[in-house]
Amino acid sequence: QVQLQESGPGLVKPSETLSLTCAVSGYSISSGYYWGWIRQPPGKGLEWIGSIYHSGSTYYNPSLKSRVTISVDTSKNQFSLKLSSVTAADTAVYYCARGHYDSSGYYYPFDYWGQGTLVTVSS
Amino acid sequence: EIVLTQSPGTLSLSPGERATLSCRASQSVSSSYLAWYQQKPGQAPRLLIYGASSRATGIPDRFSGSGSGTDFTLTISRLEPEDFAVYYCQQYGSSLNTFGQGTKLEIK
C-alpha cells in the first residue's frame, strides 16, 4: 500500500523559505511515477504547485515558478518542496501526491495523496 | 495555461436525486486527460474519474464522467448521503496541471 506523508515546519516567517518533505512508503520513488505538490489556502480551492517526473524533469505553476524548487532524494525515498520569499498568501494546507504513466506513455492523475500539512506564514 | 471553469459553484440537491457537474476548459484538453476529485472537510482529495470517463479503483458506478475537448461532465446518478462534498476537475494532459475552482454539492 502506497503511503505519502508530508513533514516540515508549521510556521514560517515572511520572506523566508518554506521547506517540506514528502516521505513515500510502499513504493520506490525511483520507479516510473511522477510526484507533485498541491496546496489549498484555508477555505479555498486546490492549486497545483508543480511536479517532478521519473526523468528528473520538473514543471511548475507559472505563477510560482520563480520561487519554487521540487527535488527527489532517492536514497531516502522522498521528495521535497522549497518555496522562497513567502508571504501570508502562501498560508495553506500543502499536499504531496503521486501520479503515474504506463508503458505506452498514457498518463494517470494523482491517485495517492498525503494527509496534508498546514503551513502558516506569520511573524 | 489551460483555465478550468466549474459550474455551478454550489448545487443543492436531496439524497436520491441526480447531480450533474460541469467543467469547461479554455482550450482543448489533450487526450481527454481530465480528472475529477471529491474532497470532504479535513480530508485530502480522492480521485474519482480519470481520462474523462474511467472510474478509479473502488469508485461506485453511480459516479460517471463524460465529455471531450473543452466540455466535461461528472454525473452522480443517485445521491447518497456520503456524496455531499466539494468536487474538483483537473486537467493533467499538459505539463502544467490546473484545477477548477470547485463545485460544492450540499444537501437541500
PDB file of C-alpha atoms in Angstrom:
ATOM      1  CA  GLN A   1       0.000   0.000   0.000  1.00  0.00           C
ATOM      2  CA  VAL A   2       1.456   3.330  -1.104  1.00  0.00           C
ATOM      3  CA  GLN A   3       1.547   5.972   1.605  1.00  0.00           C
ATOM      4  CA  LEU A   4       2.735   9.573   1.460  1.00  0.00           C
ATOM      5  CA  GLN A   5       3.487  11.721   4.499  1.00  0.00           C
ATOM      6  CA  GLU A   6       4.303  15.423   4.471  1.00  0.00           C
ATOM      7  CA  SER A   7       6.560  16.925   7.103  1.00  0.00           C
ATOM      8  CA  GLY A   8       8.067  20.314   7.843  1.00  0.00           C
ATOM      9  CA  PRO A   9       7.635  23.459   9.916  1.00  0.00           C
ATOM     10  CA  GLY A  10       4.063  24.542  10.531  1.00  0.00           C
ATOM     11  CA  LEU A  11       5.075  28.186  10.902  1.00  0.00           C
ATOM     12  CA  VAL A  12       7.313  30.170   8.567  1.00  0.00           C
ATOM     13  CA  LYS A  13       8.207  33.848   8.796  1.00  0.00           C
ATOM     14  CA  PRO A  14       7.511  36.216   5.912  1.00  0.00           C
ATOM     15  CA  SER A  15      10.349  36.477   3.366  1.00  0.00           C
ATOM     16  CA  GLU A  16      11.814  33.144   4.478  1.00  0.00           C
ATOM     17  CA  THR A  17      11.822  29.818   2.624  1.00  0.00           C
ATOM     18  CA  LEU A  18       9.157  27.172   3.180  1.00  0.00           C
ATOM     19  CA  SER A  19      10.611  23.661   3.087  1.00  0.00           C
ATOM     20  CA  LEU A  20       8.536  20.490   3.094  1.00  0.00           C
ATOM     21  CA  THR A  21       9.360  16.834   2.593  1.00  0.00           C
ATOM     22  CA  CYS A  22       7.120  14.013   1.427  1.00  0.00           C
ATOM     23  CA  ALA A  23       8.168  10.563   2.599  1.00  0.00           C
ATOM     24  CA  VAL A  24       6.966   7.735   0.376  1.00  0.00           C
ATOM     25  CA  SER A  25       6.424   4.211   1.650  1.00  0.00           C
ATOM     26  CA  GLY A  26       5.196   1.118  -0.109  1.00  0.00           C
ATOM     27  CA  TYR A  27       6.832   2.025  -3.405  1.00  0.00           C
ATOM     28  CA  SER A  28      10.217   3.077  -4.766  1.00  0.00           C
ATOM     29  CA  ILE A  29      10.269   6.737  -5.715  1.00  0.00           C
ATOM     30  CA  SER A  30      12.738   5.974  -8.494  1.00  0.00           C
ATOM     31  CA  SER A  31      10.199   3.870 -10.420  1.00  0.00           C
ATOM     32  CA  GLY A  32       8.047   5.150 -13.274  1.00  0.00           C
ATOM     33  CA  TYR A  33       5.885   7.626 -11.479  1.00  0.00           C
ATOM     34  CA  TYR A  34       5.645  11.361 -11.103  1.00  0.00           C
ATOM     35  CA  TRP A  35       5.305  13.275  -7.901  1.00  0.00           C
ATOM     36  CA  GLY A  36       3.565  16.541  -7.199  1.00  0.00           C
ATOM     37  CA  TRP A  37       2.802  19.241  -4.698  1.00  0.00           C
ATOM     38  CA  ILE A  38      -0.628  20.847  -4.412  1.00  0.00           C
ATOM     39  CA  ARG A  39      -1.787  23.467  -1.911  1.00  0.00           C
ATOM     40  CA  GLN A  40      -5.100  24.709  -0.585  1.00  0.00           C
ATOM     41  CA  PRO A  41      -5.462  28.044   1.238  1.00  0.00           C
ATOM     42  CA  PRO A  42      -7.946  27.903   4.115  1.00  0.00           C
ATOM     43  CA  GLY A  43     -11.495  27.787   2.762  1.00  0.00           C
ATOM     44  CA  LYS A  44     -10.355  27.906  -0.864  1.00  0.00           C
ATOM     45  CA  GLY A  45      -9.722  25.567  -3.777  1.00  0.00           C
ATOM     46  CA  LEU A  46      -6.802  23.425  -4.898  1.00  0.00           C
ATOM     47  CA  GLU A  47      -3.745  24.931  -6.580  1.00  0.00           C
ATOM     48  CA  TRP A  48      -1.159  22.796  -8.374  1.00  0.00           C
ATOM     49  CA  ILE A  49       2.348  23.911  -7.384  1.00  0.00           C
ATOM     50  CA  GLY A  50       4.492  21.628  -9.517  1.00  0.00           C
ATOM     51  CA  SER A  51       5.550  18.113 -10.428  1.00  0.00           C
ATOM     52  CA  ILE A  52       8.751  16.130 -10.866  1.00  0.00           C
ATOM     53  CA  TYR A  53       8.980  13.183 -13.210  1.00  0.00           C
ATOM     54  CA  HIS A  54      10.993   9.967 -13.166  1.00  0.00           C
ATOM     55  CA  SER A  55      13.285  11.533 -15.775  1.00  0.00           C
ATOM     56  CA  GLY A  56      14.103  14.352 -13.367  1.00  0.00           C
ATOM     57  CA  SER A  57      12.143  16.914 -15.366  1.00  0.00           C
ATOM     58  CA  THR A  58      10.266  19.458 -13.326  1.00  0.00           C
ATOM     59  CA  TYR A  59       7.260  21.589 -14.167  1.00  0.00           C
ATOM     60  CA  TYR A  60       5.971  24.447 -12.090  1.00  0.00           C
ATOM     61  CA  ASN A  61       2.881  26.612 -11.878  1.00  0.00           C
ATOM     62  CA  PRO A  62       3.818  29.760 -13.836  1.00  0.00           C
ATOM     63  CA  SER A  63       2.540  31.951 -11.013  1.00  0.00           C
ATOM     64  CA  LEU A  64       5.008  30.352  -8.576  1.00  0.00           C
ATOM     65  CA  LYS A  65       7.815  29.292 -10.896  1.00  0.00           C
ATOM     66  CA  SER A  66      10.335  31.915  -9.809  1.00  0.00           C
ATOM     67  CA  ARG A  67      10.077  30.798  -6.174  1.00  0.00           C
ATOM     68  CA  VAL A  68       9.628  27.013  -6.366  1.00  0.00           C
ATOM     69  CA  THR A  69      12.033  24.093  -6.410  1.00  0.00           C
ATOM     70  CA  ILE A  70      10.976  20.438  -6.308  1.00  0.00           C
ATOM     71  CA  SER A  71      13.587  17.720  -5.935  1.00  0.00           C
ATOM     72  CA  VAL A  72      13.845  13.999  -5.269  1.00  0.00           C
ATOM     73  CA  ASP A  73      16.100  12.135  -2.842  1.00  0.00           C
ATOM     74  CA  THR A  74      16.055   8.527  -3.995  1.00  0.00           C
ATOM     75  CA  SER A  75      18.314   7.395  -1.136  1.00  0.00           C
ATOM     76  CA  LYS A  76      15.633   8.415   1.357  1.00  0.00           C
ATOM     77  CA  ASN A  77      12.653   7.622  -0.901  1.00  0.00           C
ATOM     78  CA  GLN A  78      11.291  11.121  -0.525  1.00  0.00           C
ATOM     79  CA  PHE A  79      10.789  14.308  -2.460  1.00  0.00           C
ATOM     80  CA  SER A  80      10.827  17.913  -1.347  1.00  0.00           C
ATOM     81  CA  LEU A  81       9.349  21.342  -1.934  1.00  0.00           C
ATOM     82  CA  LYS A  82      11.065  24.660  -1.387  1.00  0.00           C
ATOM     83  CA  LEU A  83       9.139  27.909  -1.769  1.00  0.00           C
ATOM     84  CA  SER A  84      11.137  31.068  -1.250  1.00  0.00           C
ATOM     85  CA  SER A  85      10.197  34.602  -0.231  1.00  0.00           C
ATOM     86  CA  VAL A  86       6.914  33.542   1.321  1.00  0.00           C
ATOM     87  CA  THR A  87       4.116  35.904   2.269  1.00  0.00           C
ATOM     88  CA  ALA A  88       0.823  35.478   4.083  1.00  0.00           C
ATOM     89  CA  ALA A  89      -0.718  34.477   0.734  1.00  0.00           C
ATOM     90  CA  ASP A  90       1.308  31.254   0.900  1.00  0.00           C
ATOM     91  CA  THR A  91      -0.524  30.114   4.026  1.00  0.00           C
ATOM     92  CA  ALA A  92      -2.202  26.861   3.050  1.00  0.00           C
ATOM     93  CA  VAL A  93      -2.506  23.139   3.561  1.00  0.00           C
ATOM     94  CA  TYR A  94       0.218  21.578   1.417  1.00  0.00           C
ATOM     95  CA  TYR A  95      -0.352  18.127  -0.082  1.00  0.00           C
ATOM     96  CA  CYS A  96       2.065  15.799  -1.802  1.00  0.00           C
ATOM     97  CA  ALA A  97       0.713  13.292  -4.298  1.00  0.00           C
ATOM     98  CA  ARG A  98       1.666  10.556  -6.768  1.00  0.00           C
ATOM     99  CA  GLY A  99       0.706  10.227 -10.395  1.00  0.00           C
ATOM    100  CA  HIS A 100       1.843   7.619 -12.873  1.00  0.00           C
ATOM    101  CA  TYR A 101       2.092   6.648 -16.516  1.00  0.00           C
ATOM    102  CA  ASP A 102       2.106   3.268 -18.173  1.00  0.00           C
ATOM    103  CA  SER A 103       4.500   1.691 -20.641  1.00  0.00           C
ATOM    104  CA  SER A 104       2.583   3.143 -23.587  1.00  0.00           C
ATOM    105  CA  GLY A 105       3.017   6.647 -22.229  1.00  0.00           C
ATOM    106  CA  TYR A 106      -0.580   7.062 -21.062  1.00  0.00           C
ATOM    107  CA  TYR A 107      -0.756   9.377 -18.054  1.00  0.00           C
ATOM    108  CA  TYR A 108      -2.841   8.971 -14.919  1.00  0.00           C
ATOM    109  CA  PRO A 109      -3.600  11.761 -12.455  1.00  0.00           C
ATOM    110  CA  PHE A 110      -2.775  11.968  -8.772  1.00  0.00           C
ATOM    111  CA  ASP A 111      -4.143   8.772  -7.244  1.00  0.00           C
ATOM    112  CA  TYR A 112      -2.376   8.744  -3.876  1.00  0.00           C
ATOM    113  CA  TRP A 113      -2.229  11.800  -1.642  1.00  0.00           C
ATOM    114  CA  GLY A 114      -0.684  12.621   1.691  1.00  0.00           C
ATOM    115  CA  GLN A 115      -2.933  13.815   4.501  1.00  0.00           C
ATOM    116  CA  GLY A 116      -1.715  17.396   4.067  1.00  0.00           C
ATOM    117  CA  THR A 117       0.148  19.722   6.376  1.00  0.00           C
ATOM    118  CA  LEU A 118      -0.861  23.254   7.314  1.00  0.00           C
ATOM    119  CA  VAL A 119       1.824  25.874   6.870  1.00  0.00           C
ATOM    120  CA  THR A 120       1.164  29.323   8.267  1.00  0.00           C
ATOM    121  CA  VAL A 121       3.227  32.317   7.208  1.00  0.00           C
ATOM    122  CA  SER A 122       3.376  34.818  10.025  1.00  0.00           C
ATOM    123  CA  SER A 123       5.906  36.766  12.029  1.00  0.00           C
TER     124      SER A 123
ATOM    125  CA  GLU B   1      -2.075  27.597 -19.350  1.00  0.00           C
ATOM    126  CA  ILE B   2      -5.469  25.889 -19.508  1.00  0.00           C
ATOM    127  CA  VAL B   3      -8.106  27.503 -17.282  1.00  0.00           C
ATOM    128  CA  LEU B   4     -10.895  25.252 -15.974  1.00  0.00           C
ATOM    129  CA  THR B   5     -14.248  26.773 -15.046  1.00  0.00           C
ATOM    130  CA  GLN B   6     -16.658  24.672 -12.994  1.00  0.00           C
ATOM    131  CA  SER B   7     -20.387  25.241 -12.693  1.00  0.00           C
ATOM    132  CA  PRO B   8     -22.449  25.650 -10.714  1.00  0.00           C
ATOM    133  CA  GLY B   9     -20.498  26.972  -7.750  1.00  0.00           C
ATOM    134  CA  THR B  10     -22.963  25.338  -5.371  1.00  0.00           C
ATOM    135  CA  LEU B  11     -25.523  22.642  -6.106  1.00  0.00           C
ATOM    136  CA  SER B  12     -28.291  21.923  -3.610  1.00  0.00           C
ATOM    137  CA  LEU B  13     -29.938  18.527  -4.005  1.00  0.00           C
ATOM    138  CA  SER B  14     -31.569  15.806  -1.927  1.00  0.00           C
ATOM    139  CA  PRO B  15     -30.389  12.223  -1.434  1.00  0.00           C
ATOM    140  CA  GLY B  16     -31.650  10.035  -4.242  1.00  0.00           C
ATOM    141  CA  GLU B  17     -31.538  12.831  -6.818  1.00  0.00           C
ATOM    142  CA  ARG B  18     -29.217  13.049  -9.824  1.00  0.00           C
ATOM    143  CA  ALA B  19     -26.316  15.505  -9.800  1.00  0.00           C
ATOM    144  CA  THR B  20     -24.710  16.973 -12.903  1.00  0.00           C
ATOM    145  CA  LEU B  21     -21.500  18.982 -12.535  1.00  0.00           C
ATOM    146  CA  SER B  22     -19.800  20.814 -15.377  1.00  0.00           C
ATOM    147  CA  CYS B  23     -16.166  21.621 -16.137  1.00  0.00           C
ATOM    148  CA  ARG B  24     -15.268  23.792 -19.117  1.00  0.00           C
ATOM    149  CA  ALA B  25     -11.692  24.282 -20.349  1.00  0.00           C
ATOM    150  CA  SER B  26     -10.309  27.394 -22.008  1.00  0.00           C
ATOM    151  CA  GLN B  27      -8.701  25.190 -24.666  1.00  0.00           C
ATOM    152  CA  SER B  28      -8.896  21.581 -25.694  1.00  0.00           C
ATOM    153  CA  VAL B  29      -7.672  19.088 -23.078  1.00  0.00           C
ATOM    154  CA  SER B  30      -5.063  16.752 -24.530  1.00  0.00           C
ATOM    155  CA  SER B  31      -6.099  13.086 -24.830  1.00  0.00           C
ATOM    156  CA  SER B  32      -9.053  13.744 -22.530  1.00  0.00           C
ATOM    157  CA  TYR B  33      -6.642  13.965 -19.616  1.00  0.00           C
ATOM    158  CA  LEU B  34      -9.385  15.260 -17.378  1.00  0.00           C
ATOM    159  CA  ALA B  35      -9.891  14.033 -13.821  1.00  0.00           C
ATOM    160  CA  TRP B  36     -12.499  14.542 -11.115  1.00  0.00           C
ATOM    161  CA  TYR B  37     -11.823  14.531  -7.392  1.00  0.00           C
ATOM    162  CA  GLN B  38     -14.051  14.530  -4.325  1.00  0.00           C
ATOM    163  CA  GLN B  39     -12.970  16.340  -1.177  1.00  0.00           C
ATOM    164  CA  LYS B  40     -14.613  16.216   2.226  1.00  0.00           C
ATOM    165  CA  PRO B  41     -13.765  18.615   5.083  1.00  0.00           C
ATOM    166  CA  GLY B  42     -10.390  17.917   6.658  1.00  0.00           C
ATOM    167  CA  GLN B  43      -9.514  15.251   4.085  1.00  0.00           C
ATOM    168  CA  ALA B  44      -7.250  15.034   1.075  1.00  0.00           C
ATOM    169  CA  PRO B  45      -8.916  14.899  -2.336  1.00  0.00           C
ATOM    170  CA  ARG B  46      -9.955  11.460  -3.585  1.00  0.00           C
ATOM    171  CA  LEU B  47      -9.622  10.538  -7.235  1.00  0.00           C
ATOM    172  CA  LEU B  48     -12.976   9.571  -8.775  1.00  0.00           C
ATOM    173  CA  ILE B  49     -12.560   9.747 -12.550  1.00  0.00           C
ATOM    174  CA  TYR B  50      -9.559   9.856 -14.902  1.00  0.00           C
ATOM    175  CA  GLY B  51      -9.307  10.064 -18.666  1.00  0.00           C
ATOM    176  CA  ALA B  52     -12.628  11.953 -18.574  1.00  0.00           C
ATOM    177  CA  SER B  53     -14.716   8.780 -18.182  1.00  0.00           C
ATOM    178  CA  SER B  54     -12.815   5.984 -16.410  1.00  0.00           C
ATOM    179  CA  ARG B  55     -13.636   5.296 -12.779  1.00  0.00           C
ATOM    180  CA  ALA B  56     -10.722   4.992 -10.379  1.00  0.00           C
ATOM    181  CA  THR B  57     -10.312   1.849  -8.313  1.00  0.00           C
ATOM    182  CA  GLY B  58     -13.092   1.329  -5.797  1.00  0.00           C
ATOM    183  CA  ILE B  59     -15.340   4.142  -7.035  1.00  0.00           C
ATOM    184  CA  PRO B  60     -19.049   3.206  -7.116  1.00  0.00           C
ATOM    185  CA  ASP B  61     -20.711   3.041 -10.507  1.00  0.00           C
ATOM    186  CA  ARG B  62     -23.157   5.797  -9.613  1.00  0.00           C
ATOM    187  CA  PHE B  63     -20.263   8.138 -10.478  1.00  0.00           C
ATOM    188  CA  SER B  64     -19.707   8.646 -14.199  1.00  0.00           C
ATOM    189  CA  GLY B  65     -17.725  11.086 -16.299  1.00  0.00           C
ATOM    190  CA  SER B  66     -18.191  12.179 -19.871  1.00  0.00           C
ATOM    191  CA  GLY B  67     -17.028  14.767 -22.371  1.00  0.00           C
ATOM    192  CA  SER B  68     -14.098  15.636 -24.560  1.00  0.00           C
ATOM    193  CA  GLY B  69     -12.307  18.652 -25.963  1.00  0.00           C
ATOM    194  CA  THR B  70     -13.349  21.551 -23.742  1.00  0.00           C
ATOM    195  CA  ASP B  71     -16.590  20.347 -22.118  1.00  0.00           C
ATOM    196  CA  PHE B  72     -16.728  17.706 -19.407  1.00  0.00           C
ATOM    197  CA  THR B  73     -19.393  16.455 -17.025  1.00  0.00           C
ATOM    198  CA  LEU B  74     -19.436  14.489 -13.781  1.00  0.00           C
ATOM    199  CA  THR B  75     -22.748  12.769 -13.084  1.00  0.00           C
ATOM    200  CA  ILE B  76     -23.799  11.145  -9.829  1.00  0.00           C
ATOM    201  CA  SER B  77     -26.829   9.079 -10.751  1.00  0.00           C
ATOM    202  CA  ARG B  78     -28.434   8.735  -7.345  1.00  0.00           C
ATOM    203  CA  LEU B  79     -27.006  10.757  -4.479  1.00  0.00           C
ATOM    204  CA  GLU B  80     -26.053   9.001  -1.273  1.00  0.00           C
ATOM    205  CA  PRO B  81     -25.570  10.966   1.979  1.00  0.00           C
ATOM    206  CA  GLU B  82     -21.798  10.480   1.759  1.00  0.00           C
ATOM    207  CA  ASP B  83     -21.646  12.141  -1.679  1.00  0.00           C
ATOM    208  CA  PHE B  84     -22.192  15.643  -0.330  1.00  0.00           C
ATOM    209  CA  ALA B  85     -18.772  17.229  -0.656  1.00  0.00           C
ATOM    210  CA  VAL B  86     -16.742  19.536  -2.888  1.00  0.00           C
ATOM    211  CA  TYR B  87     -15.804  18.290  -6.365  1.00  0.00           C
ATOM    212  CA  TYR B  88     -12.849  19.477  -8.425  1.00  0.00           C
ATOM    213  CA  CYS B  89     -11.890  18.855 -12.014  1.00  0.00           C
ATOM    214  CA  GLN B  90      -8.232  18.786 -13.064  1.00  0.00           C
ATOM    215  CA  GLN B  91      -6.521  18.699 -16.407  1.00  0.00           C
ATOM    216  CA  TYR B  92      -3.239  16.814 -16.374  1.00  0.00           C
ATOM    217  CA  GLY B  93      -2.559  16.448 -20.076  1.00  0.00           C
ATOM    218  CA  SER B  94      -0.192  19.325 -20.381  1.00  0.00           C
ATOM    219  CA  SER B  95       2.937  19.586 -18.300  1.00  0.00           C
ATOM    220  CA  LEU B  96       1.185  22.417 -16.475  1.00  0.00           C
ATOM    221  CA  ASN B  97      -1.643  20.920 -14.462  1.00  0.00           C
ATOM    222  CA  THR B  98      -4.605  23.045 -13.426  1.00  0.00           C
ATOM    223  CA  PHE B  99      -7.625  22.576 -11.176  1.00  0.00           C
ATOM    224  CA  GLY B 100     -11.083  24.050 -11.465  1.00  0.00           C
ATOM    225  CA  GLN B 101     -12.355  26.223  -8.626  1.00  0.00           C
ATOM    226  CA  GLY B 102     -14.682  23.506  -7.330  1.00  0.00           C
ATOM    227  CA  THR B 103     -18.401  22.783  -7.032  1.00  0.00           C
ATOM    228  CA  LYS B 104     -19.902  22.359  -3.589  1.00  0.00           C
ATOM    229  CA  LEU B 105     -22.626  19.732  -3.507  1.00  0.00           C
ATOM    230  CA  GLU B 106     -24.816  20.394  -0.483  1.00  0.00           C
ATOM    231  CA  ILE B 107     -27.882  18.766   0.996  1.00  0.00           C
ATOM    232  CA  LYS B 108     -31.105  20.560   0.172  1.00  0.00           C
TER     233      LYS B 108
END
